[in-house]
XYZ file of C-alpha atoms in Angstrom:
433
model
C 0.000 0.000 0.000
C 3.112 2.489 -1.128
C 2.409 5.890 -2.922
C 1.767 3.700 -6.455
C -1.862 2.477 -4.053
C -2.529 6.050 -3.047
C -5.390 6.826 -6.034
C -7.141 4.084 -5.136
C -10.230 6.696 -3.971
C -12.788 6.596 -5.951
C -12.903 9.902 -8.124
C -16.893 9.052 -8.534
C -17.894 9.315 -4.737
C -19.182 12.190 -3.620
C -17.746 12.022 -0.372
C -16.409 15.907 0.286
C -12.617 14.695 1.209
C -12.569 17.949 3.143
C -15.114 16.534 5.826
C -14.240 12.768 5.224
C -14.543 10.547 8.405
C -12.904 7.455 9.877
C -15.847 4.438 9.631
C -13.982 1.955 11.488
C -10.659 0.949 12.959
C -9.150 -2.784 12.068
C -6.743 -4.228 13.777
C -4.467 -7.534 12.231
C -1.559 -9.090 13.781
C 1.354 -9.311 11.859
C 5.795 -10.292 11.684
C 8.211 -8.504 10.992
C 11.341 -8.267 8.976
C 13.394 -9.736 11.599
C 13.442 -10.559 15.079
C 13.543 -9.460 18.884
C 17.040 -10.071 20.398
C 17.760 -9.910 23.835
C 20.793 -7.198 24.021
C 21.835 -7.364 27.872
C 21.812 -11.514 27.323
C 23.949 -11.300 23.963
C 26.234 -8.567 25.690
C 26.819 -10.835 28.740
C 28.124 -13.579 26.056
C 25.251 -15.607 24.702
C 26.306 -16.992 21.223
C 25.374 -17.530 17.924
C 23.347 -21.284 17.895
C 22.490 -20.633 13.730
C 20.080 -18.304 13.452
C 19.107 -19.005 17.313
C 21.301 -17.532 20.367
C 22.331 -20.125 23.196
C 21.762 -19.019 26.963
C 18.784 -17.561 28.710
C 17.315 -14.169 28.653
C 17.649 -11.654 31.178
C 15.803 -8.738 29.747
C 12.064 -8.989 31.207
C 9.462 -10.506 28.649
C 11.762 -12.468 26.685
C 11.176 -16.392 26.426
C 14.577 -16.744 24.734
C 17.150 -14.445 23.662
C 15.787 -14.746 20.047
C 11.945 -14.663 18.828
C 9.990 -13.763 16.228
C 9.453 -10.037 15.718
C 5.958 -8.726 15.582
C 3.585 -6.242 14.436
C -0.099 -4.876 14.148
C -1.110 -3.570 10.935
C -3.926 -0.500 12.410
C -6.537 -0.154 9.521
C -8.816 2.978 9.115
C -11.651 2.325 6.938
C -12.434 5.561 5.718
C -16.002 6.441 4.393
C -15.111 6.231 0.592
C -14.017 2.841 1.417
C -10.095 3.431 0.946
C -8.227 2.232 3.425
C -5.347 3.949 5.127
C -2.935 1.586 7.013
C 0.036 2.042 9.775
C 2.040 -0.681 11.480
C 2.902 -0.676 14.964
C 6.502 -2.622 15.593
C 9.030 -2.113 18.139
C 12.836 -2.247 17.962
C 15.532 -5.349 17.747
C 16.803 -4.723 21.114
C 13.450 -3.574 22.847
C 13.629 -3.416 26.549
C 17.311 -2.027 26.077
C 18.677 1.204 26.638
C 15.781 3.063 28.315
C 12.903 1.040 25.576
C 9.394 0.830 26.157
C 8.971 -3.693 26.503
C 9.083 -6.115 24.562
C 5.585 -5.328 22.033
C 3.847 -8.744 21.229
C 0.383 -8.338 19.396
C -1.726 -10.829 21.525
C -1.017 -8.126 24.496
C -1.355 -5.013 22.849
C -4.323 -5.459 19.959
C -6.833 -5.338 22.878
C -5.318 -2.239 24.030
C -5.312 -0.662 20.782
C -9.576 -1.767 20.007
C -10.608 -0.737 23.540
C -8.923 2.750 24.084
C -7.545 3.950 20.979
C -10.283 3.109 18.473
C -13.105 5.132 19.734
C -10.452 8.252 19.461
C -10.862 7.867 15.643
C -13.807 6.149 14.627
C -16.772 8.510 13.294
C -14.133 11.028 13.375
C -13.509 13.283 10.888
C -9.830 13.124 9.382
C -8.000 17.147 9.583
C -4.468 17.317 9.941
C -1.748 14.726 10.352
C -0.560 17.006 13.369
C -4.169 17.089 15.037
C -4.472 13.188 14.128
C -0.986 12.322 15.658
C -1.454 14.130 18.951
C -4.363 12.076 19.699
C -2.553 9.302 20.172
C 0.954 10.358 20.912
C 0.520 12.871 23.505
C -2.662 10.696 25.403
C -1.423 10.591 28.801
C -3.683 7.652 30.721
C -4.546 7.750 34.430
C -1.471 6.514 35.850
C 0.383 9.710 34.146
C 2.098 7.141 31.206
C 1.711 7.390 27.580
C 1.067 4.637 25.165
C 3.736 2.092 24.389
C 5.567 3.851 21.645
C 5.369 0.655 18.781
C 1.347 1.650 19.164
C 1.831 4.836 18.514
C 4.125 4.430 15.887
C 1.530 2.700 13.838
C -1.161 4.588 14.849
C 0.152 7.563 13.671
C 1.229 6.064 10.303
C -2.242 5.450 9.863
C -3.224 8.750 10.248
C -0.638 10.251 7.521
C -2.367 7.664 5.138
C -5.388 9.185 6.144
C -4.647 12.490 5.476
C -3.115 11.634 2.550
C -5.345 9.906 1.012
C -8.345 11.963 1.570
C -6.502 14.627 0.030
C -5.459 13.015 -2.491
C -2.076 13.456 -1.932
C 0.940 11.343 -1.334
C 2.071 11.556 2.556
C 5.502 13.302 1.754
C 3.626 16.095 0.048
C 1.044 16.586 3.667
C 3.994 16.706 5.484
C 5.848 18.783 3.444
C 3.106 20.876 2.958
C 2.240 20.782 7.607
C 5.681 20.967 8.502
C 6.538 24.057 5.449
C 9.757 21.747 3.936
C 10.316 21.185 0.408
C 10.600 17.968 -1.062
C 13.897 16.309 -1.997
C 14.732 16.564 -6.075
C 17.022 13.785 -5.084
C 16.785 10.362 -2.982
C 18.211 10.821 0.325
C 21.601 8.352 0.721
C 19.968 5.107 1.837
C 22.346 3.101 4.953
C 21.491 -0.873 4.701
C 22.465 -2.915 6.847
C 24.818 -6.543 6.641
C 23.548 -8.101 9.964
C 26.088 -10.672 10.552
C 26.851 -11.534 6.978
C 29.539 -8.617 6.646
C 31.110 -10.035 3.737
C 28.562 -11.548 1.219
C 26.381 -8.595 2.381
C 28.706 -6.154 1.232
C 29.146 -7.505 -2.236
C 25.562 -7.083 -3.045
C 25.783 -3.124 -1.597
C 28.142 -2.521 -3.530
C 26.473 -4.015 -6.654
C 23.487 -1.744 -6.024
C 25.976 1.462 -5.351
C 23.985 1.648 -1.872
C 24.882 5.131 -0.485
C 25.893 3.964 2.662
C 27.463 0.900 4.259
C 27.805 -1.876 5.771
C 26.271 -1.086 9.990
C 28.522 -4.989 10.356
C 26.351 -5.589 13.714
C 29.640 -5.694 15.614
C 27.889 -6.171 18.979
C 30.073 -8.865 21.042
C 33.496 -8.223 21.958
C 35.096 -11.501 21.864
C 33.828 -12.944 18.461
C 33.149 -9.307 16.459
C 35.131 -6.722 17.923
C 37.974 -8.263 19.301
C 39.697 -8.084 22.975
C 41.905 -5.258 21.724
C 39.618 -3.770 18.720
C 41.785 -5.942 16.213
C 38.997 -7.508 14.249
C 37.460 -4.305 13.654
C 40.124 -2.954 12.429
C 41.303 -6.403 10.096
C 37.503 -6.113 8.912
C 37.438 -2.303 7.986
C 40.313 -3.008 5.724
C 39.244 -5.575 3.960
C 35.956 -3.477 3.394
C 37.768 -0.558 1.694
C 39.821 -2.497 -0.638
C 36.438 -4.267 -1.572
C 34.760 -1.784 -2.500
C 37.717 -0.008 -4.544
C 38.391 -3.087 -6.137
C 34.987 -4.132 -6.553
C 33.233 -0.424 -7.859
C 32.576 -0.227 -11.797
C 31.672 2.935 -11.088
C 35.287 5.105 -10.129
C 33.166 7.830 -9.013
C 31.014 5.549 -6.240
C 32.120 6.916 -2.960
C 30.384 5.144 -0.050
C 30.467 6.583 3.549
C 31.325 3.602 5.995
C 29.248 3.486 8.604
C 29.490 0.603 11.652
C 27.582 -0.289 14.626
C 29.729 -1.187 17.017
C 27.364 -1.345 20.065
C 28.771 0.433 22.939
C 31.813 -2.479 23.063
C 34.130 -0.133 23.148
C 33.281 0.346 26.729
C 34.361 -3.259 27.328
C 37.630 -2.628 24.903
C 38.775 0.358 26.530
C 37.453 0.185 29.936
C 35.451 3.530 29.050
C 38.946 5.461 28.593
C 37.852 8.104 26.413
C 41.091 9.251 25.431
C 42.080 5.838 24.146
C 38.363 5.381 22.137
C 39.042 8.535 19.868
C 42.749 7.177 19.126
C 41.386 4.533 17.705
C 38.304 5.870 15.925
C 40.872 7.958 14.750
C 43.297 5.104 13.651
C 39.666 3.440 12.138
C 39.460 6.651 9.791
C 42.794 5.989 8.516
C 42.205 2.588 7.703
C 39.133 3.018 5.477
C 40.417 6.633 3.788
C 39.846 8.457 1.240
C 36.203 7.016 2.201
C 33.886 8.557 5.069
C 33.845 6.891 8.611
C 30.832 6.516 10.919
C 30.929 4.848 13.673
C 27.442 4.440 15.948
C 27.549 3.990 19.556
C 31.105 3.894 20.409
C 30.118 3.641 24.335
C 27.206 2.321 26.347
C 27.480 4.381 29.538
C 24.081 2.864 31.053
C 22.389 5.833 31.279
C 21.298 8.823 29.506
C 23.414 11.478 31.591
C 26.669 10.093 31.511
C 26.009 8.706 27.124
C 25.420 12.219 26.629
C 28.246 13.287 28.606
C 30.917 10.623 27.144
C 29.669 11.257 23.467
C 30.437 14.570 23.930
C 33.606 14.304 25.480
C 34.909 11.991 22.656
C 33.584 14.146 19.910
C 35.461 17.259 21.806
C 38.963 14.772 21.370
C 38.295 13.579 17.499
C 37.983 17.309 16.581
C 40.617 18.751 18.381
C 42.508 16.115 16.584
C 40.595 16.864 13.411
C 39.817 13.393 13.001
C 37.431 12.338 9.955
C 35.773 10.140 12.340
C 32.516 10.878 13.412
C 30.155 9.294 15.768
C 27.027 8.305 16.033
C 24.110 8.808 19.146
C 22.087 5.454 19.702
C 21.529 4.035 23.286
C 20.143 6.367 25.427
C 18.789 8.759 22.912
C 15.471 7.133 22.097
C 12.692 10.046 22.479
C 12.754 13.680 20.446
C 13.440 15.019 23.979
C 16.622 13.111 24.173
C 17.606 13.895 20.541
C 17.654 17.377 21.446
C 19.103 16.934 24.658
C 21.874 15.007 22.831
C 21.991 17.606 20.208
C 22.155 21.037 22.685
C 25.219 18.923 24.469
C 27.147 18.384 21.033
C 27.187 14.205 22.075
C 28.145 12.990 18.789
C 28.110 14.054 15.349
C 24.867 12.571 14.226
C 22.117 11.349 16.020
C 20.248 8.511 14.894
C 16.243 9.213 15.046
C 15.428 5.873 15.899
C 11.730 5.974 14.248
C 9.708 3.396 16.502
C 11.346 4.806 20.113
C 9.911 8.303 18.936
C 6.431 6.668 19.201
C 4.661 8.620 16.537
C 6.274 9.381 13.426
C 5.293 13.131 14.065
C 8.259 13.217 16.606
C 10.556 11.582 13.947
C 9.678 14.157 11.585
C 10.197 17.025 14.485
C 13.519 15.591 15.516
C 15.111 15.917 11.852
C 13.806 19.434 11.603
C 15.585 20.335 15.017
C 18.537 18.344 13.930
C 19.068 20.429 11.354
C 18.147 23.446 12.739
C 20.844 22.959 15.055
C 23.853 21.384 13.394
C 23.349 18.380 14.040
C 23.587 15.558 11.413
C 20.255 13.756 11.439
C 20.077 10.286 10.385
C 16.330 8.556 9.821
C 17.055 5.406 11.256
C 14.776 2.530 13.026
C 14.983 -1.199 13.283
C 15.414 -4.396 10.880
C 12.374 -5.357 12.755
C 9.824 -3.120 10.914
C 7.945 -3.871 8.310
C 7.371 -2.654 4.890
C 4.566 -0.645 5.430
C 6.498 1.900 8.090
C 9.621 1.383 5.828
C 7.470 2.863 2.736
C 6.217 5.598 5.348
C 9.745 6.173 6.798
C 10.813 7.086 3.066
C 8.139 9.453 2.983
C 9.242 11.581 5.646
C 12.817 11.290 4.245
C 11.957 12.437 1.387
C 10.245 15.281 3.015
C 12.715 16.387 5.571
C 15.895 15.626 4.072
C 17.985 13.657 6.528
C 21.760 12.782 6.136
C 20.649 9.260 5.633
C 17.512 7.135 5.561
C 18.442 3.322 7.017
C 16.925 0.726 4.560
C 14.522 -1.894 6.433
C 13.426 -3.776 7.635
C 14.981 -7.510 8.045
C 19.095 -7.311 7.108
C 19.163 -9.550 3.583
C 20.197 -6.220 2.160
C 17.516 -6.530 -1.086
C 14.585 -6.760 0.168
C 15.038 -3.480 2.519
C 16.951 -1.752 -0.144
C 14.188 -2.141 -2.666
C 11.649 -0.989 -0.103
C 12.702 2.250 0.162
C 14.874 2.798 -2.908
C 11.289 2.206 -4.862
C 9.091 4.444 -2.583
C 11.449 7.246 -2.602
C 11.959 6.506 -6.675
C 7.933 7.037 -6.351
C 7.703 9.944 -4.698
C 10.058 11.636 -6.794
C 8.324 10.247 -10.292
C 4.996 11.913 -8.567
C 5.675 14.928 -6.450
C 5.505 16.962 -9.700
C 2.866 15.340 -11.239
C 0.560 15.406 -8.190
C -0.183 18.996 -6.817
């Protein structure tokens, strides 16, 4: 249901889209592109078992440290009959880092008929802003807001809605509520290896993907290494890949890894030693761009923002090309700007589901911007297509750094997701007014 579905109104009802309402709110379970992993349990050295992880959980609501991902798919039925549709999913590591729990549809569908429904049925669809805020700033009895996966969808739902009852696609309503222009190019898409780092990267750089690889490097003694060494052994084998590999001399990737806050572990959290060899990681991969996301893990959100800005403050006094990336710890758009006003990092990855609606992922690139701060559209290879297809919407829209291609991490399917919808949006944007 991508921009190509968008027409599917029918031009013969004479419904007045300027007063259409919301008939009915659908609910229907769904998976997603990959898979809840237990972080804390794979950090305190649960291995690989195939796709499976040996060991028991520790973060609460896991069953094992790997399951099946999951969605809802939240349908408006919209009095023309169109439907407008938003998935709710949650991130790969939920319950880490300051997450809302693990999201499982059995436990959260009733939720979502019994309080959030009746907020939009017989309603009659206005803005995306009004629409969002329903839902996103609701604050129940107990002072807590919804869990942010339901929001997420929710909220997607009611950009369709808006869209589609304007007949519109939903970069152009939020171009149009939000007073950006729309991109005349695609915004660099950042896909991900997962733990196939090397087969992975051959097919990025067959599709000239803007930037690469992410490498999941998120255990110290099997990715990283004790002393950082397979990091580094890895990064060079990536640049004389793709320079070997390019048909295109003029494809320039920027690098970008995950590393997971293991650098804690590495370096015992000496900051001094971390930028030396983020530095000494620039070097390796030159004349390409180095990013490297969540350098540190610092277990909290006052001391993360603290150490990512002290080891930004020692890469550019050393005017390293290194730059680093804000993960843990900076979940909400009240973190991001938090993170942002501090200088803790160079980029800040708007980690679309933790925002809860997609109205705060939109706001948080703005103020990125705004305020010199490199915004990068992320999320979670545990989406789905639908909010992948939305995600690229707002990209397009907002113009971020970098829009991460998703979900799952086989590297097409994700890639063609968003590559398409933006390739849409672009084909239409002039065409549609």
């Amino acid at each position: 249901m991508g921009v190509a579905l968008f027409l599917a109104i029918n031009s013969n009802n004479p419904i007045n889209p300027n007063n259409m309402k919301i008939k009915k709110v659908v609910c229907a379970p769904g998976k997603t592109g990959f898979f809840f992993d237990d972080q804390k349990a794979i950090k305190k050295g649960a291995k690989n078992d195939g796709a499976f992880y040996s060991g028991d959980p520790v973060t609460p609501g896991f069953t094992s440290v790997r399951q099946a991902g999951e969605s809802i798919s939240v349908l408006f039925i919209l009095e023309d009959g169109s439907i407008a549709h938003g998935d709710c999913a949650a991130v790969q590591y939920s319950g880490a880092g300051g997450r809302d729990p693990l999201f499982l549809a059995e436990s959260f569908i009733p939720v979502i008929m019994k309080e959030i429904a009746p907020l939009y049925e017989g309603k009659e669809i206005t803005t995306f802003r009004k629409m969002a805020d329903l839902v996103d700033k609701h604050v129940n009895a107990d002072g807590k807001k919804y869990h942010t996966a339901i929001r997420y969808g929710v909220t997607q739902a009611c950009l369709d809605a808006v869209a589609k009852s304007q007949h519109k696609l939903m970069a152009q309503v939020v171009a149009d509520e939000y007073g950006t222009k729309i991109s005349d190019t695609m915004v660099p898409i950042f896909s991900q290896s997962g733990d196939d780092r090397y087969l992975n990267v051959d097919k990025m750089i067959m599709k000239e993907v803007g930037v690469l690889p992410h490498a999941l490097f998120n255990n110290v003694e099997t990715k990283v290494g004790l002393k950082g060494e397979k990091i580094k052994e890895y990064l060079q084998w990536l640049r004389d890949r793709i320079v070997t590999k390019r048909q295109n001399p003029n494809y320039q990737p920027a690098i970008h890894i995950d590393v997971y806050g293991t650098l804690s572990i590495v370096f015992n959290n000496d900051f001094q030693r971390i930028a030396d060899y983020l530095n000494e990681l620039s070097e390796i991969v030159a004349p390409f761009e180095l990013r490297v996301e969540g350098p540190v893990d610092m277990d909290g959100r006052e001391p993360q923002i603290e150490a990512l800005a002290k080891i930004r403050e020692l890469l550019d006094a050393k005017g390293s090309k290194c730059q680093i990336v804000a993960d843990e710890w900076c979940n909400t758009l009240e973190d991001i700007i938090a993170f942002s006003e501090r200088k803790a990092g160079h980029m800040v990855q708007i980690k679309t589901p933790d925002l809860g609606g997609v109205n705060n992922a939109i706001e948080a690139v703005l103020y990125c911007k705004q305020h010199n701060m490199r915004a990068y559209l992320g999320g979670t290879c545990n989406e789905t297509n639908r909010s992948a297809e939305v995600c690229a919407n707002i990209a397009m829209a907002t113009s971020p750094c970098q829009c991460l291609a998703k979900p799952g991490m086989g590297v097409d399917e994700g890639y063609m997701i968003i590559f398409n919808e933006m390739s849409r949006v672009l084909a239409l944007k002039d065409v549609l007014k």
